[in-house]
PDB file of C-alpha atoms in Angstrom:
ATOM      1  CA  MET U   1     197.641 -14.512 133.339  1.00 35.00           C
ATOM      2  CA  SER U   2     195.111 -17.192 134.831  1.00 36.00           C
ATOM      3  CA  THR U   3     196.374 -16.486 138.331  1.00 38.00           C
ATOM      4  CA  ALA U   4     195.795 -12.514 137.713  1.00 38.00           C
ATOM      5  CA  GLN U   5     192.321 -13.264 136.243  1.00 41.00           C
ATOM      6  CA  ALA U   6     191.083 -15.499 139.208  1.00 41.00           C
ATOM      7  CA  THR U   7     192.422 -12.572 141.873  1.00 45.00           C
ATOM      8  CA  LYS U   8     190.060 -10.153 139.800  1.00 54.00           C
ATOM      9  CA  ASN U   9     187.081 -12.361 140.133  1.00 70.00           C
ATOM     10  CA  CYS U  10     187.389 -12.849 143.880  1.00 88.00           C
ATOM     11  CA  ILE U  11     185.098 -10.743 146.276  1.00 94.00           C
ATOM     12  CA  THR U  12     185.861 -10.997 149.750  1.00 94.00           C
ATOM     13  CA  LEU U  13     183.157 -10.509 152.454  1.00 94.00           C
ATOM     14  CA  LYS U  14     184.704  -7.074 152.787  1.00 95.00           C
ATOM     15  CA  GLY U  15     184.332  -6.363 149.324  1.00 96.00           C
ATOM     16  CA  SER U  16     180.413  -7.622 149.746  1.00 97.00           C
ATOM     17  CA  ALA U  17     179.908  -5.481 152.423  1.00 97.00           C
ATOM     18  CA  GLN U  18     181.375  -2.462 150.135  1.00 97.00           C
ATOM     19  CA  ILE U  19     178.880  -3.181 147.494  1.00 98.00           C
ATOM     20  CA  ILE U  20     175.957  -3.775 149.491  1.00 98.00           C
ATOM     21  CA  VAL U  21     176.413  -0.374 151.240  1.00 98.00           C
ATOM     22  CA  GLU U  22     176.911   1.374 147.918  1.00 98.00           C
ATOM     23  CA  TYR U  23     173.584  -0.234 147.043  1.00 98.00           C
ATOM     24  CA  LEU U  24     171.968   1.072 150.316  1.00 98.00           C
ATOM     25  CA  LYS U  25     173.592   4.579 149.873  1.00 98.00           C
ATOM     26  CA  TYR U  26     172.217   4.813 146.203  1.00 98.00           C
ATOM     27  CA  GLY U  27     168.785   2.989 147.326  1.00 98.00           C
ATOM     28  CA  ILE U  28     167.769   5.034 150.045  1.00 98.00           C
ATOM     29  CA  ASN U  29     168.674   8.357 148.214  1.00 98.00           C
ATOM     30  CA  SER U  30     166.279   7.415 145.469  1.00 97.00           C
ATOM     31  CA  ILE U  31     163.656   6.478 147.754  1.00 97.00           C
ATOM     32  CA  LEU U  32     163.914   9.830 149.556  1.00 97.00           C
ATOM     33  CA  PHE U  33     163.674  11.177 146.041  1.00 97.00           C
ATOM     34  CA  GLN U  34     160.968   9.006 144.482  1.00 95.00           C
ATOM     35  CA  ARG U  35     158.863   9.268 147.902  1.00 95.00           C
ATOM     36  CA  GLY U  36     159.106  13.158 147.828  1.00 95.00           C
ATOM     37  CA  ILE U  37     160.433  13.070 151.504  1.00 96.00           C
ATOM     38  CA  TYR U  38     162.418  16.341 150.337  1.00 95.00           C
ATOM     39  CA  PRO U  39     162.153  18.835 147.890  1.00 95.00           C
ATOM     40  CA  ALA U  40     163.396  18.019 144.471  1.00 95.00           C
ATOM     41  CA  GLU U  41     165.869  21.137 144.476  1.00 97.00           C
ATOM     42  CA  ASN U  42     167.577  19.354 147.340  1.00 96.00           C
ATOM     43  CA  PHE U  43     169.038  16.677 144.971  1.00 98.00           C
ATOM     44  CA  ASP U  44     171.487  16.480 142.215  1.00 98.00           C
ATOM     45  CA  ASN U  45     171.776  13.621 139.489  1.00 97.00           C
ATOM     46  CA  THR U  46     174.228  10.989 139.383  1.00 97.00           C
ATOM     47  CA  GLN U  47     175.540   8.168 137.333  1.00 97.00           C
ATOM     48  CA  GLN U  48     175.435   4.502 138.884  1.00 97.00           C
ATOM     49  CA  TYR U  49     174.521   1.396 137.589  1.00 97.00           C
ATOM     50  CA  GLY U  50     174.039   2.721 134.179  1.00 96.00           C
ATOM     51  CA  LEU U  51     171.060   4.715 135.515  1.00 97.00           C
ATOM     52  CA  THR U  52     170.699   8.433 136.678  1.00 97.00           C
ATOM     53  CA  ILE U  53     170.138   8.178 140.377  1.00 97.00           C
ATOM     54  CA  LEU U  54     169.035  11.674 142.533  1.00 97.00           C
ATOM     55  CA  MET U  55     171.435  12.035 145.656  1.00 98.00           C
ATOM     56  CA  SER U  56     170.472  14.188 148.382  1.00 98.00           C
ATOM     57  CA  LYS U  57     172.883  17.124 148.662  1.00 97.00           C
ATOM     58  CA  ASP U  58     171.597  18.185 152.312  1.00 97.00           C
ATOM     59  CA  PRO U  59     174.943  18.115 154.415  1.00 97.00           C
ATOM     60  CA  LYS U  60     173.020  16.768 157.588  1.00 96.00           C
ATOM     61  CA  ILE U  61     171.314  13.844 155.471  1.00 97.00           C
ATOM     62  CA  VAL U  62     174.712  12.881 153.741  1.00 97.00           C
ATOM     63  CA  SER U  63     176.309  13.062 157.121  1.00 96.00           C
ATOM     64  CA  PHE U  64     173.613  10.791 158.864  1.00 96.00           C
ATOM     65  CA  LEU U  65     173.814   8.127 155.881  1.00 97.00           C
ATOM     66  CA  GLN U  66     177.576   8.135 155.816  1.00 97.00           C
ATOM     67  CA  ASN U  67     177.337   7.581 159.665  1.00 94.00           C
ATOM     68  CA  VAL U  68     174.943   4.692 159.349  1.00 95.00           C
ATOM     69  CA  LEU U  69     176.567   3.265 156.106  1.00 97.00           C
ATOM     70  CA  THR U  70     180.293   3.169 157.644  1.00 95.00           C
ATOM     71  CA  GLN U  71     178.751   1.196 160.579  1.00 93.00           C
ATOM     72  CA  THR U  72     176.591  -1.162 158.411  1.00 95.00           C
ATOM     73  CA  GLU U  73     180.085  -1.684 156.436  1.00 96.00           C
ATOM     74  CA  GLU U  74     181.682  -2.809 159.374  1.00 94.00           C
ATOM     75  CA  TRP U  75     179.225  -5.370 160.733  1.00 94.00           C
ATOM     76  CA  LEU U  76     178.463  -6.700 157.363  1.00 95.00           C
ATOM     77  CA  ALA U  77     181.825  -7.421 156.798  1.00 94.00           C
ATOM     78  CA  LYS U  78     181.413  -9.660 159.756  1.00 92.00           C
ATOM     79  CA  ASN U  79     178.027 -10.996 158.868  1.00 93.00           C
ATOM     80  CA  MET U  80     176.356  -9.563 161.992  1.00 92.00           C
ATOM     81  CA  ILE U  81     173.475  -7.809 160.527  1.00 94.00           C
ATOM     82  CA  ASN U  82     170.199  -9.571 159.328  1.00 93.00           C
ATOM     83  CA  LYS U  83     168.411  -6.548 158.108  1.00 94.00           C
ATOM     84  CA  ILE U  84     168.473  -2.753 157.458  1.00 95.00           C
ATOM     85  CA  SER U  85     165.065  -0.722 157.567  1.00 95.00           C
ATOM     86  CA  MET U  86     164.533   2.770 156.123  1.00 96.00           C
ATOM     87  CA  VAL U  87     161.536   3.733 158.124  1.00 95.00           C
ATOM     88  CA  ILE U  88     159.323   6.639 157.001  1.00 96.00           C
ATOM     89  CA  THR U  89     156.898   8.254 159.383  1.00 95.00           C
ATOM     90  CA  ASN U  90     154.699  10.945 159.727  1.00 95.00           C
ATOM     91  CA  ALA U  91     156.457  14.147 161.087  1.00 96.00           C
ATOM     92  CA  HIS U  92     153.494  15.608 163.166  1.00 96.00           C
ATOM     93  CA  THR U  93     151.707  12.290 164.208  1.00 95.00           C
ATOM     94  CA  LYS U  94     155.008   9.818 164.482  1.00 93.00           C
ATOM     95  CA  GLU U  95     152.952   7.070 162.728  1.00 93.00           C
ATOM     96  CA  VAL U  96     154.882   4.938 160.401  1.00 93.00           C
ATOM     97  CA  LEU U  97     153.734   5.168 157.218  1.00 94.00           C
ATOM     98  CA  GLU U  98     156.393   2.965 155.119  1.00 95.00           C
ATOM     99  CA  CYS U  99     159.357   0.817 155.941  1.00 95.00           C
ATOM    100  CA  TRP U 100     161.769  -0.340 153.346  1.00 96.00           C
ATOM    101  CA  ASP U 101     163.546  -3.662 154.430  1.00 96.00           C
ATOM    102  CA  PHE U 102     166.951  -4.824 153.213  1.00 97.00           C
ATOM    103  CA  LYS U 103     167.153  -8.255 154.184  1.00 97.00           C
ATOM    104  CA  MET U 104     170.432  -9.797 154.350  1.00 96.00           C
ATOM    105  CA  GLN U 105     171.359 -13.623 153.871  1.00 95.00           C
ATOM    106  CA  ALA U 106     174.792 -14.899 154.285  1.00 94.00           C
ATOM    107  CA  GLU U 107     175.774 -17.268 151.309  1.00 94.00           C
ATOM    108  CA  ALA U 108     178.529 -19.671 151.316  1.00 90.00           C
ATOM    109  CA  GLY U 109     180.594 -18.576 148.304  1.00 91.00           C
ATOM    110  CA  ASP U 110     182.679 -20.725 145.646  1.00 90.00           C
ATOM    111  CA  GLY U 111     186.258 -20.302 147.348  1.00 86.00           C
ATOM    112  CA  VAL U 112     188.168 -19.480 150.005  1.00 86.00           C
ATOM    113  CA  GLU U 113     190.833 -16.335 150.650  1.00 80.00           C
ATOM    114  CA  ALA U 114     194.337 -17.751 150.094  1.00 76.00           C
ATOM    115  CA  GLY U 115     195.662 -19.372 152.954  1.00 73.00           C
ATOM    116  CA  ASP U 116     192.447 -18.929 155.279  1.00 80.00           C
ATOM    117  CA  PRO U 117     190.118 -21.807 154.749  1.00 75.00           C
ATOM    118  CA  THR U 118     187.455 -19.990 157.148  1.00 76.00           C
ATOM    119  CA  LYS U 119     187.238 -16.664 155.049  1.00 86.00           C
ATOM    120  CA  GLN U 120     185.193 -17.638 151.756  1.00 90.00           C
ATOM    121  CA  THR U 121     185.314 -15.890 148.557  1.00 93.00           C
ATOM    122  CA  SER U 122     183.127 -15.410 145.484  1.00 94.00           C
ATOM    123  CA  SER U 123     184.107 -15.453 141.813  1.00 94.00           C
ATOM    124  CA  LYS U 124     181.023 -13.922 140.658  1.00 95.00           C
ATOM    125  CA  GLN U 125     181.441 -11.038 138.020  1.00 95.00           C
ATOM    126  CA  LEU U 126     181.160  -7.371 139.351  1.00 95.00           C
ATOM    127  CA  SER U 127     179.206  -6.856 136.169  1.00 95.00           C
ATOM    128  CA  ARG U 128     176.542  -9.650 137.137  1.00 96.00           C
ATOM    129  CA  ILE U 129     176.434  -7.973 140.555  1.00 97.00           C
ATOM    130  CA  GLN U 130     175.705  -4.649 139.262  1.00 97.00           C
ATOM    131  CA  ASN U 131     173.237  -5.553 136.522  1.00 97.00           C
ATOM    132  CA  GLU U 132     171.301  -7.161 139.335  1.00 98.00           C
ATOM    133  CA  ILE U 133     171.249  -3.923 141.406  1.00 98.00           C
ATOM    134  CA  ARG U 134     170.496  -2.143 138.401  1.00 98.00           C
ATOM    135  CA  ASP U 135     167.047  -4.205 138.198  1.00 98.00           C
ATOM    136  CA  VAL U 136     166.149  -3.447 141.644  1.00 97.00           C
ATOM    137  CA  MET U 137     166.931   0.339 141.123  1.00 98.00           C
ATOM    138  CA  ARG U 138     164.539   0.183 138.213  1.00 97.00           C
ATOM    139  CA  GLN U 139     161.878  -1.564 140.784  1.00 96.00           C
ATOM    140  CA  ILE U 140     162.556   1.523 143.527  1.00 96.00           C
ATOM    141  CA  SER U 141     161.485   3.976 140.795  1.00 95.00           C
ATOM    142  CA  ALA U 142     158.911   2.211 139.548  1.00 95.00           C
ATOM    143  CA  THR U 143     156.829   1.999 143.080  1.00 91.00           C
ATOM    144  CA  VAL U 144     155.710   5.169 143.109  1.00 84.00           C
ATOM    145  CA  SER U 145     153.102   4.207 140.385  1.00 87.00           C
ATOM    146  CA  TYR U 146     151.484   2.043 143.318  1.00 87.00           C
ATOM    147  CA  LEU U 147     152.577   3.397 146.547  1.00 93.00           C
ATOM    148  CA  PRO U 148     150.278   5.671 148.394  1.00 92.00           C
ATOM    149  CA  LEU U 149     151.097   9.098 147.839  1.00 91.00           C
ATOM    150  CA  LEU U 150     152.443  10.399 151.292  1.00 93.00           C
ATOM    151  CA  ASP U 151     150.695  13.975 151.532  1.00 91.00           C
ATOM    152  CA  CYS U 152     151.854  14.834 154.780  1.00 94.00           C
ATOM    153  CA  ILE U 153     155.773  16.535 156.161  1.00 96.00           C
ATOM    154  CA  CYS U 154     157.298  12.998 156.517  1.00 97.00           C
ATOM    155  CA  THR U 155     161.047  12.182 158.128  1.00 96.00           C
ATOM    156  CA  PHE U 156     162.706   9.232 157.877  1.00 96.00           C
ATOM    157  CA  ASP U 157     165.141   7.012 159.991  1.00 95.00           C
ATOM    158  CA  VAL U 158     167.336   3.840 159.269  1.00 95.00           C
ATOM    159  CA  MET U 159     167.530   0.708 161.496  1.00 93.00           C
ATOM    160  CA  ILE U 160     170.062  -1.489 161.601  1.00 92.00           C
ATOM    161  CA  HIS U 161     169.104  -4.994 162.772  1.00 90.00           C
ATOM    162  CA  THR U 162     171.895  -6.851 164.181  1.00 87.00           C
ATOM    163  CA  LEU U 163     172.708 -10.278 165.470  1.00 80.00           C
ATOM    164  CA  GLN U 164     172.748 -10.384 169.352  1.00 66.00           C
ATOM    165  CA  ASN U 165     175.753  -9.645 171.186  1.00 64.00           C
ATOM    166  CA  THR U 166     176.409  -6.741 168.724  1.00 58.00           C
ATOM    167  CA  GLU U 167     178.393  -4.125 170.562  1.00 63.00           C
ATOM    168  CA  ILE U 168     176.422  -1.018 169.838  1.00 60.00           C
ATOM    169  CA  PRO U 169     178.024   2.382 169.345  1.00 57.00           C
ATOM    170  CA  ALA U 170     177.607   4.669 172.567  1.00 53.00           C
ATOM    171  CA  GLN U 171     175.764   7.336 170.625  1.00 53.00           C
ATOM    172  CA  TRP U 172     173.155   5.045 169.062  1.00 52.00           C
ATOM    173  CA  ASN U 173     170.135   4.079 170.433  1.00 59.00           C
ATOM    174  CA  GLU U 174     168.369   0.657 170.580  1.00 58.00           C
ATOM    175  CA  THR U 175     164.790   0.672 169.227  1.00 61.00           C
ATOM    176  CA  GLY U 176     161.699  -1.688 169.320  1.00 63.00           C
ATOM    177  CA  ALA U 177     160.074  -3.107 166.101  1.00 68.00           C
ATOM    178  CA  VAL U 178     158.168  -1.309 163.604  1.00 75.00           C
ATOM    179  CA  PHE U 179     154.422  -1.459 163.294  1.00 76.00           C
ATOM    180  CA  ILE U 180     152.387  -0.457 160.398  1.00 81.00           C
ATOM    181  CA  GLN U 181     148.714  -0.429 160.567  1.00 80.00           C
ATOM    182  CA  ASN U 182     146.742  -1.889 157.662  1.00 80.00           C
ATOM    183  CA  ALA U 183     150.232  -2.877 156.217  1.00 88.00           C
ATOM    184  CA  GLN U 184     150.469  -4.073 152.777  1.00 91.00           C
ATOM    185  CA  ALA U 185     153.884  -5.533 151.180  1.00 93.00           C
ATOM    186  CA  VAL U 186     155.798  -5.654 148.007  1.00 93.00           C
ATOM    187  CA  GLN U 187     158.873  -7.902 147.213  1.00 95.00           C
ATOM    188  CA  LEU U 188     161.193  -6.058 144.920  1.00 96.00           C
ATOM    189  CA  ARG U 189     163.830  -8.382 143.113  1.00 96.00           C
ATOM    190  CA  SER U 190     167.015  -9.558 145.246  1.00 98.00           C
ATOM    191  CA  PHE U 191     170.687  -9.493 144.164  1.00 98.00           C
ATOM    192  CA  SER U 192     173.523 -11.672 145.389  1.00 98.00           C
ATOM    193  CA  THR U 193     177.235 -11.055 145.584  1.00 97.00           C
ATOM    194  CA  GLY U 194     177.796 -14.763 145.828  1.00 96.00           C
ATOM    195  CA  LEU U 195     178.605 -14.142 149.688  1.00 96.00           C
ATOM    196  CA  GLN U 196     175.451 -12.254 150.795  1.00 97.00           C
ATOM    197  CA  LYS U 197     172.203 -12.387 149.538  1.00 97.00           C
ATOM    198  CA  VAL U 198     169.727  -8.961 149.760  1.00 98.00           C
ATOM    199  CA  ASP U 199     166.149  -9.021 149.566  1.00 98.00           C
ATOM    200  CA  THR U 200     164.363  -5.618 149.233  1.00 97.00           C
ATOM    201  CA  VAL U 201     160.775  -5.297 150.580  1.00 96.00           C
ATOM    202  CA  VAL U 202     158.362  -2.180 150.961  1.00 95.00           C
ATOM    203  CA  ASN U 203     155.786  -2.373 153.512  1.00 94.00           C
ATOM    204  CA  TYR U 204     153.374   0.475 153.311  1.00 94.00           C
ATOM    205  CA  LYS U 205     149.821   1.896 155.201  1.00 90.00           C
ATOM    206  CA  MET U 206     147.091   1.021 152.676  1.00 84.00           C
ATOM    207  CA  SER U 207     145.357   4.588 152.314  1.00 74.00           C
ATOM    208  CA  SER U 208     142.417   4.579 154.489  1.00 60.00           C
TER     209      SER U 208
END
């Protein structure tokens, strides 16, 4: 019985990447809804982390996020990402109004995969990780009360900040740093899988 229990609570780097990518999927959709980037009728309710989260049902957005997050998961499973940025820009002027940074940091874990001492594992309970993620998701919803109103038509993009020497897929573009004038930053809670820690920070333009 004890060995089955041990296996059950054993998160590998691949498992950690899946947990984080799931958070990014729900987090980004929640931001798109909360910040009014697209009309409310383009979203459907879903239950996750004990919360009701609104998910875009626009096929273009669903497919775009799936592409980005599939690649993210692959790179995260090799600890090749240090940050994912969701950038919200004014569709007409292209000015960056808001940038949500999801910063990734590798952690040591507390075990190793059977027979492979180079592969770390974490015995952190999934329910604990999901409770930590739920706290962050609640904070994302609450940011609407203090972030400036986005009163123009906006678009968004997702940038993956990889470690050097990462092979970039052919159809992807390399891009420079994002700059926001008069930026303010708000640090949200972090969560950890035991192998990777994720900090969420929103940088936004102060209303002039």
